[in-house]
Amino acid sequence: MPAQSVNSLFIDGQWRGASDGSTREIRSPHDSSLVTKVSEATAQDASDAIAAARASFDSGLFSSWSWAQRSALVARIADLLERDAEKIAMLESGDTGKRVIEADYDLADVISVFRYYAGLGLSEHDRVVHVGDERIDSRVVSEPVGVCALIGPWNYPLLQASWKVAPALIAGCSFILKPSELTPSSAIALMKVMDEAGTPKGVANLVLGAGAVVGAPLTSDKRVDLVSFTGGLATGKAIMATASQTVKKVALELGGKNPNIIFADADLEAAIDNAVTAVFLHSGQVCSAGTRLLVERSIHDHVVESIAARANAIRMGGPADLTAETGPLISQAHLGKVSLYVEKALAEGAQLLAGGKRSTHESLAKGWYFEPTVLDNCRTSMSCVQDESFGPVLTVETFDSEAEAIALGNDTIYGLAGAVWTSDSDKAARVAKALRHGTIWINDFGPYKAQAEWGGFKASGIGRELGPSGLHEYLEIKHIWTNTSPARSGWFEDSLERESK
């Protein structure tokens, strides 16, 4: 199921190329080799996709389907994704450079998201409001929000798309999906699956290209009712500002700087192992990565030395390397950003315990590999603690008390996720409650389920994905009041009656 070099835009039920014939080369992060070529959409192509989505929604073509019908469609999509999972995982691995085994796990999660929303669509979404008057039928009903612009990131291209596409379909919305310009192949495959499953013409549209050209019209056009975006803070702020001009709904997931707090009474073997996974999985290119290690002073040396030793031993390699434990960064530009991030941290006084530079291994020389990095002696005033590196970089801070751990954990503009490691269940509950982050793991790090909401506090975003709330983002609530025995209100005296007296 290779991505096509031409006709890789899907607009109004048809595959087509860019209106000006432009294409983009997709390069492997592993060795910079050519993966594929895809159409590079123009602003006009984006406008055409919006028009198709708007027309399909306004016609009631899909929004008039019953919840059960839409659930059946989403379940069918899940079945087809499961059929094609191996091929799609290979596509995503090629674009992102991540190991195939990671892409396989991602596809399993994608399928579970579609299956979850297929089931959720069959539950009751309206409610009766009892007003104490038998003449009145008062109901609150859920209706689709309308046309949605769904803009995804490059680190988990299809998974993040599924968090948006599945609930949008269940709600009855029409949409335009714009994946990252760096990782379009799995989105192309998803669109083919949705078309095969019987998604009506114009409901699902795909445009490929850079945010400045394609994303901007999606966020500013008055024909779009909602923008759901996953990505960086600066872009999220710009989308909020643009969307406010047409007062459209926004749902934003903007990353995090996530504290991983280890108390002295924790199971240290488990805490250390999970800390390594939390920060170095997918080379740290995870919005919820545990990039801030907060460790109690009495165990600092043991914990940090163990993590640094583990970091130095991590095996890096490309998608086909069965011995690899993590892969490359997404692009040469991102490699440069991570390198500068570490250089600035060292200039601010951080102590380098592991990594800190681009890999010099001969087998990795053509790719964008950065060594797993550990920075000790960090303080919250440092930019490396406050800024998101989105790379394999761990910063270490030390605390002496529960109150200090909480204060440090909350000393960030972000609030996406965090973890607490302790054998004291009461302490764990207190710290979890006090941390201002959308997900808190206790004696674990990283798991999520489609049934449970995902999202952040503060600068990590607005709204929630997954769970019932992930569906509610794509619904408008309407109150319908029916008087079954209509009568005059009697509030104002009828003028004609007054004249006849």
mmCIF file of C-alpha atoms in Angstrom, residues 103-333:
data_model
loop_
_atom_site.group_PDB
_atom_site.id
_atom_site.type_symbol
_atom_site.label_atom_id
_atom_site.label_comp_id
_atom_site.label_asym_id
_atom_site.label_seq_id
_atom_site.Cartn_x
_atom_site.Cartn_y
_atom_site.Cartn_z
ATOM 1 C CA ALA A 103 4.677 1.083 14.577
ATOM 2 C CA ASP A 104 2.973 -2.287 15.078
ATOM 3 C CA TYR A 105 2.047 -1.282 18.633
ATOM 4 C CA ASP A 106 0.760 2.047 17.333
ATOM 5 C CA LEU A 107 -1.499 0.349 14.792
ATOM 6 C CA ALA A 108 -2.952 -1.887 17.492
ATOM 7 C CA ASP A 109 -3.765 1.255 19.482
ATOM 8 C CA VAL A 110 -5.292 2.916 16.402
ATOM 9 C CA ILE A 111 -7.602 -0.039 15.902
ATOM 10 C CA SER A 112 -8.624 0.006 19.579
ATOM 11 C CA VAL A 113 -9.554 3.685 19.280
ATOM 12 C CA PHE A 114 -11.862 3.061 16.320
ATOM 13 C CA ARG A 115 -13.426 0.078 18.079
ATOM 14 C CA TYR A 116 -13.949 2.066 21.283
ATOM 15 C CA TYR A 117 -15.775 4.884 19.485
ATOM 16 C CA ALA A 118 -17.799 2.415 17.440
ATOM 17 C CA GLY A 119 -19.072 1.041 20.744
ATOM 18 C CA LEU A 120 -19.537 4.445 22.354
ATOM 19 C CA GLY A 121 -21.716 5.529 19.471
ATOM 20 C CA LEU A 122 -24.297 2.949 20.503
ATOM 21 C CA SER A 123 -24.779 4.450 23.976
ATOM 22 C CA GLU A 124 -27.409 7.075 24.859
ATOM 23 C CA HIS A 125 -26.371 10.623 23.972
ATOM 24 C CA ASP A 126 -29.556 12.574 24.698
ATOM 25 C CA ARG A 127 -31.302 13.129 28.008
ATOM 26 C CA VAL A 128 -34.723 14.125 29.297
ATOM 27 C CA VAL A 129 -34.916 17.106 31.632
ATOM 28 C CA HIS A 130 -37.745 16.641 34.129
ATOM 29 C CA VAL A 131 -39.298 20.043 34.830
ATOM 30 C CA GLY A 132 -42.201 18.960 37.032
ATOM 31 C CA ASP A 133 -44.883 19.692 34.434
ATOM 32 C CA GLU A 134 -46.441 16.792 32.538
ATOM 33 C CA ARG A 135 -47.323 19.103 29.651
ATOM 34 C CA ILE A 136 -43.662 19.802 28.937
ATOM 35 C CA ASP A 137 -41.272 17.519 27.081
ATOM 36 C CA SER A 138 -37.780 18.931 27.704
ATOM 37 C CA ARG A 139 -34.804 17.246 26.076
ATOM 38 C CA VAL A 140 -31.094 17.962 25.661
ATOM 39 C CA VAL A 141 -29.833 16.481 22.401
ATOM 40 C CA SER A 142 -26.371 16.089 20.869
ATOM 41 C CA GLU A 143 -25.719 17.145 17.291
ATOM 42 C CA PRO A 144 -22.530 17.195 15.202
ATOM 43 C CA VAL A 145 -20.506 20.394 15.448
ATOM 44 C CA GLY A 146 -20.160 20.570 11.666
ATOM 45 C CA VAL A 147 -17.028 20.845 9.526
ATOM 46 C CA CYS A 148 -13.785 20.031 11.326
ATOM 47 C CA ALA A 149 -10.157 20.699 10.470
ATOM 48 C CA LEU A 150 -8.050 17.897 11.966
ATOM 49 C CA ILE A 151 -4.334 18.726 12.066
ATOM 50 C CA GLY A 152 -1.922 16.067 13.288
ATOM 51 C CA PRO A 153 1.757 15.768 14.308
ATOM 52 C CA TRP A 154 4.643 13.733 12.924
ATOM 53 C CA ASN A 155 5.584 11.639 15.950
ATOM 54 C CA TYR A 156 2.487 9.404 16.045
ATOM 55 C CA PRO A 157 0.850 10.248 12.712
ATOM 56 C CA LEU A 158 -1.936 7.689 12.478
ATOM 57 C CA LEU A 159 -2.545 7.304 16.198
ATOM 58 C CA GLN A 160 -3.095 11.028 16.696
ATOM 59 C CA ALA A 161 -5.280 11.102 13.578
ATOM 60 C CA SER A 162 -7.426 8.281 14.993
ATOM 61 C CA TRP A 163 -8.069 10.279 18.172
ATOM 62 C CA LYS A 164 -9.679 12.909 15.960
ATOM 63 C CA VAL A 165 -11.153 11.015 13.011
ATOM 64 C CA ALA A 166 -12.987 8.281 14.949
ATOM 65 C CA PRO A 167 -15.026 10.601 17.228
ATOM 66 C CA ALA A 168 -15.635 13.046 14.362
ATOM 67 C CA LEU A 169 -17.182 10.243 12.309
ATOM 68 C CA ILE A 170 -19.262 8.924 15.207
ATOM 69 C CA ALA A 171 -20.571 12.437 15.868
ATOM 70 C CA GLY A 172 -21.620 12.851 12.215
ATOM 71 C CA CYS A 173 -19.148 15.583 11.273
ATOM 72 C CA SER A 174 -17.462 16.168 7.943
ATOM 73 C CA PHE A 175 -13.753 16.920 8.061
ATOM 74 C CA ILE A 176 -10.467 17.761 6.424
ATOM 75 C CA LEU A 177 -7.477 15.801 7.730
ATOM 76 C CA LYS A 178 -4.044 17.389 7.432
ATOM 77 C CA PRO A 179 -1.217 15.194 8.691
ATOM 78 C CA SER A 180 2.286 16.537 9.169
ATOM 79 C CA GLU A 181 3.977 17.197 5.846
ATOM 80 C CA LEU A 182 6.819 14.958 7.069
ATOM 81 C CA THR A 183 4.714 11.833 7.668
ATOM 82 C CA PRO A 184 1.753 11.605 5.264
ATOM 83 C CA SER A 185 1.810 7.953 4.184
ATOM 84 C CA SER A 186 -0.341 6.378 6.902
ATOM 85 C CA ALA A 187 -2.955 9.122 6.512
ATOM 86 C CA ILE A 188 -3.194 8.273 2.811
ATOM 87 C CA ALA A 189 -3.705 4.627 3.758
ATOM 88 C CA LEU A 190 -6.381 5.593 6.310
ATOM 89 C CA MET A 191 -8.286 7.593 3.704
ATOM 90 C CA LYS A 192 -8.259 4.615 1.343
ATOM 91 C CA VAL A 193 -9.647 2.433 4.102
ATOM 92 C CA MET A 194 -12.386 4.937 4.939
ATOM 93 C CA ASP A 195 -13.364 5.169 1.290
ATOM 94 C CA GLU A 196 -13.490 1.380 1.005
ATOM 95 C CA ALA A 197 -15.589 1.182 4.177
ATOM 96 C CA GLY A 198 -18.295 3.330 2.588
ATOM 97 C CA THR A 199 -17.714 6.798 4.008
ATOM 98 C CA PRO A 200 -19.972 9.100 1.955
ATOM 99 C CA LYS A 201 -18.463 11.415 -0.627
ATOM 100 C CA GLY A 202 -17.160 14.683 0.796
ATOM 101 C CA VAL A 203 -17.298 13.606 4.442
ATOM 102 C CA ALA A 204 -13.601 12.684 4.734
ATOM 103 C CA ASN A 205 -11.051 14.820 2.897
ATOM 104 C CA LEU A 206 -7.243 14.723 2.946
ATOM 105 C CA VAL A 207 -4.829 17.538 2.145
ATOM 106 C CA LEU A 208 -1.044 17.279 2.412
ATOM 107 C CA GLY A 209 1.423 20.076 2.838
ATOM 108 C CA ALA A 210 3.053 22.626 5.103
ATOM 109 C CA GLY A 211 1.055 24.356 7.796
ATOM 110 C CA ALA A 212 1.792 27.844 6.537
ATOM 111 C CA VAL A 213 0.228 27.048 3.157
ATOM 112 C CA VAL A 214 -2.419 24.421 3.885
ATOM 113 C CA GLY A 215 -3.029 24.687 7.619
ATOM 114 C CA ALA A 216 -3.647 28.426 7.652
ATOM 115 C CA PRO A 217 -6.801 28.290 5.468
ATOM 116 C CA LEU A 218 -8.160 25.431 7.570
ATOM 117 C CA THR A 219 -7.948 27.502 10.737
ATOM 118 C CA SER A 220 -9.151 30.823 9.338
ATOM 119 C CA ASP A 221 -11.964 29.846 6.974
ATOM 120 C CA LYS A 222 -15.427 30.694 8.310
ATOM 121 C CA ARG A 223 -16.796 27.503 6.741
ATOM 122 C CA VAL A 224 -14.862 25.460 9.318
ATOM 123 C CA ASP A 225 -16.639 25.024 12.670
ATOM 124 C CA LEU A 226 -13.891 23.352 14.728
ATOM 125 C CA VAL A 227 -10.116 23.006 14.615
ATOM 126 C CA SER A 228 -8.449 20.103 16.432
ATOM 127 C CA PHE A 229 -4.682 20.466 16.509
ATOM 128 C CA THR A 230 -1.882 18.427 18.058
ATOM 129 C CA GLY A 231 1.558 19.973 17.916
ATOM 130 C CA GLY A 232 3.767 22.741 19.254
ATOM 131 C CA LEU A 233 2.813 25.553 21.609
ATOM 132 C CA ALA A 234 3.697 28.412 19.259
ATOM 133 C CA THR A 235 1.538 26.991 16.464
ATOM 134 C CA GLY A 236 -1.272 26.293 18.928
ATOM 135 C CA LYS A 237 -1.277 29.902 20.065
ATOM 136 C CA ALA A 238 -1.407 31.077 16.461
ATOM 137 C CA ILE A 239 -4.331 28.752 15.744
ATOM 138 C CA MET A 240 -6.220 30.067 18.778
ATOM 139 C CA ALA A 241 -5.717 33.641 17.642
ATOM 140 C CA THR A 242 -6.789 32.882 14.089
ATOM 141 C CA ALA A 243 -9.794 30.783 15.117
ATOM 142 C CA SER A 244 -11.036 33.545 17.399
ATOM 143 C CA GLN A 245 -11.707 35.740 14.379
ATOM 144 C CA THR A 246 -14.530 33.442 13.312
ATOM 145 C CA VAL A 247 -15.344 32.226 16.849
ATOM 146 C CA LYS A 248 -14.844 28.585 15.948
ATOM 147 C CA LYS A 249 -14.274 25.845 18.508
ATOM 148 C CA VAL A 250 -10.725 24.708 19.135
ATOM 149 C CA ALA A 251 -9.269 21.570 20.709
ATOM 150 C CA LEU A 252 -5.530 21.791 21.311
ATOM 151 C CA GLU A 253 -2.906 19.343 22.573
ATOM 152 C CA LEU A 254 0.334 21.299 22.780
ATOM 153 C CA GLY A 255 2.909 19.092 24.430
ATOM 154 C CA GLY A 256 4.353 18.953 27.905
ATOM 155 C CA LYS A 257 7.329 19.069 30.224
ATOM 156 C CA ASN A 258 6.409 16.102 32.327
ATOM 157 C CA PRO A 259 7.752 15.460 35.843
ATOM 158 C CA ASN A 260 8.664 11.923 36.866
ATOM 159 C CA ILE A 261 8.948 12.021 40.670
ATOM 160 C CA ILE A 262 10.838 9.277 42.497
ATOM 161 C CA PHE A 263 10.668 9.133 46.297
ATOM 162 C CA ALA A 264 13.216 7.221 48.382
ATOM 163 C CA ASP A 265 10.622 4.621 49.420
ATOM 164 C CA ALA A 266 9.818 3.627 45.827
ATOM 165 C CA ASP A 267 10.597 0.307 44.181
ATOM 166 C CA LEU A 268 13.804 1.722 42.739
ATOM 167 C CA GLU A 269 14.465 -1.075 40.263
ATOM 168 C CA ALA A 270 11.072 -0.529 38.656
ATOM 169 C CA ALA A 271 11.325 3.271 38.914
ATOM 170 C CA ILE A 272 14.731 3.378 37.223
ATOM 171 C CA ASP A 273 13.689 1.035 34.424
ATOM 172 C CA ASN A 274 10.518 3.005 33.737
ATOM 173 C CA ALA A 275 12.380 6.315 33.889
ATOM 174 C CA VAL A 276 14.638 5.132 31.059
ATOM 175 C CA THR A 277 11.644 4.108 28.947
ATOM 176 C CA ALA A 278 9.731 7.281 29.810
ATOM 177 C CA VAL A 279 12.333 9.586 28.305
ATOM 178 C CA PHE A 280 14.116 7.550 25.627
ATOM 179 C CA LEU A 281 11.232 5.701 23.915
ATOM 180 C CA HIS A 282 10.962 6.938 20.309
ATOM 181 C CA SER A 283 14.037 9.072 21.071
ATOM 182 C CA GLY A 284 11.991 11.293 23.350
ATOM 183 C CA GLN A 285 9.686 12.408 20.540
ATOM 184 C CA VAL A 286 6.620 11.901 22.718
ATOM 185 C CA CYS A 287 4.452 14.706 24.096
ATOM 186 C CA SER A 288 4.104 12.885 27.427
ATOM 187 C CA ALA A 289 7.759 11.827 27.711
ATOM 188 C CA GLY A 290 9.150 11.854 31.242
ATOM 189 C CA THR A 291 11.885 14.348 30.440
ATOM 190 C CA ARG A 292 12.020 15.869 33.956
ATOM 191 C CA LEU A 293 13.342 13.497 36.607
ATOM 192 C CA LEU A 294 12.702 14.713 40.155
ATOM 193 C CA VAL A 295 14.524 12.467 42.598
ATOM 194 C CA GLU A 296 14.725 12.555 46.391
ATOM 195 C CA ARG A 297 18.193 13.621 47.530
ATOM 196 C CA SER A 298 19.006 10.500 49.554
ATOM 197 C CA ILE A 299 18.715 8.261 46.487
ATOM 198 C CA HIS A 300 19.934 10.735 43.877
ATOM 199 C CA ASP A 301 23.357 9.232 43.202
ATOM 200 C CA HIS A 302 22.151 5.648 42.868
ATOM 201 C CA VAL A 303 19.185 6.512 40.661
ATOM 202 C CA VAL A 304 20.953 8.958 38.379
ATOM 203 C CA GLU A 305 24.095 6.881 37.939
ATOM 204 C CA SER A 306 21.965 3.855 37.066
ATOM 205 C CA ILE A 307 19.945 5.796 34.496
ATOM 206 C CA ALA A 308 23.075 7.294 32.942
ATOM 207 C CA ALA A 309 24.622 3.838 32.615
ATOM 208 C CA ARG A 310 21.443 2.541 30.991
ATOM 209 C CA ALA A 311 21.363 5.534 28.625
ATOM 210 C CA ASN A 312 24.917 4.891 27.471
ATOM 211 C CA ALA A 313 24.010 1.284 26.674
ATOM 212 C CA ILE A 314 20.903 1.983 24.578
ATOM 213 C CA ARG A 315 21.190 0.567 21.055
ATOM 214 C CA MET A 316 20.084 2.887 18.266
ATOM 215 C CA GLY A 317 19.096 1.777 14.805
ATOM 216 C CA GLY A 318 16.688 2.009 11.912
ATOM 217 C CA PRO A 319 13.280 0.440 11.298
ATOM 218 C CA ALA A 320 14.648 -2.909 10.120
ATOM 219 C CA ASP A 321 17.264 -3.292 12.860
ATOM 220 C CA LEU A 322 15.866 -5.979 15.158
ATOM 221 C CA THR A 323 18.517 -5.228 17.803
ATOM 222 C CA ALA A 324 17.694 -1.518 18.024
ATOM 223 C CA GLU A 325 15.925 -0.113 21.065
ATOM 224 C CA THR A 326 15.254 3.371 19.754
ATOM 225 C CA GLY A 327 15.546 5.229 16.475
ATOM 226 C CA PRO A 328 16.423 8.567 14.886
ATOM 227 C CA LEU A 329 14.977 12.043 15.244
ATOM 228 C CA ILE A 330 12.473 13.046 12.589
ATOM 229 C CA SER A 331 14.633 15.445 10.561
ATOM 230 C CA GLN A 332 17.979 17.146 10.262
ATOM 231 C CA ALA A 333 16.364 20.398 11.385
#
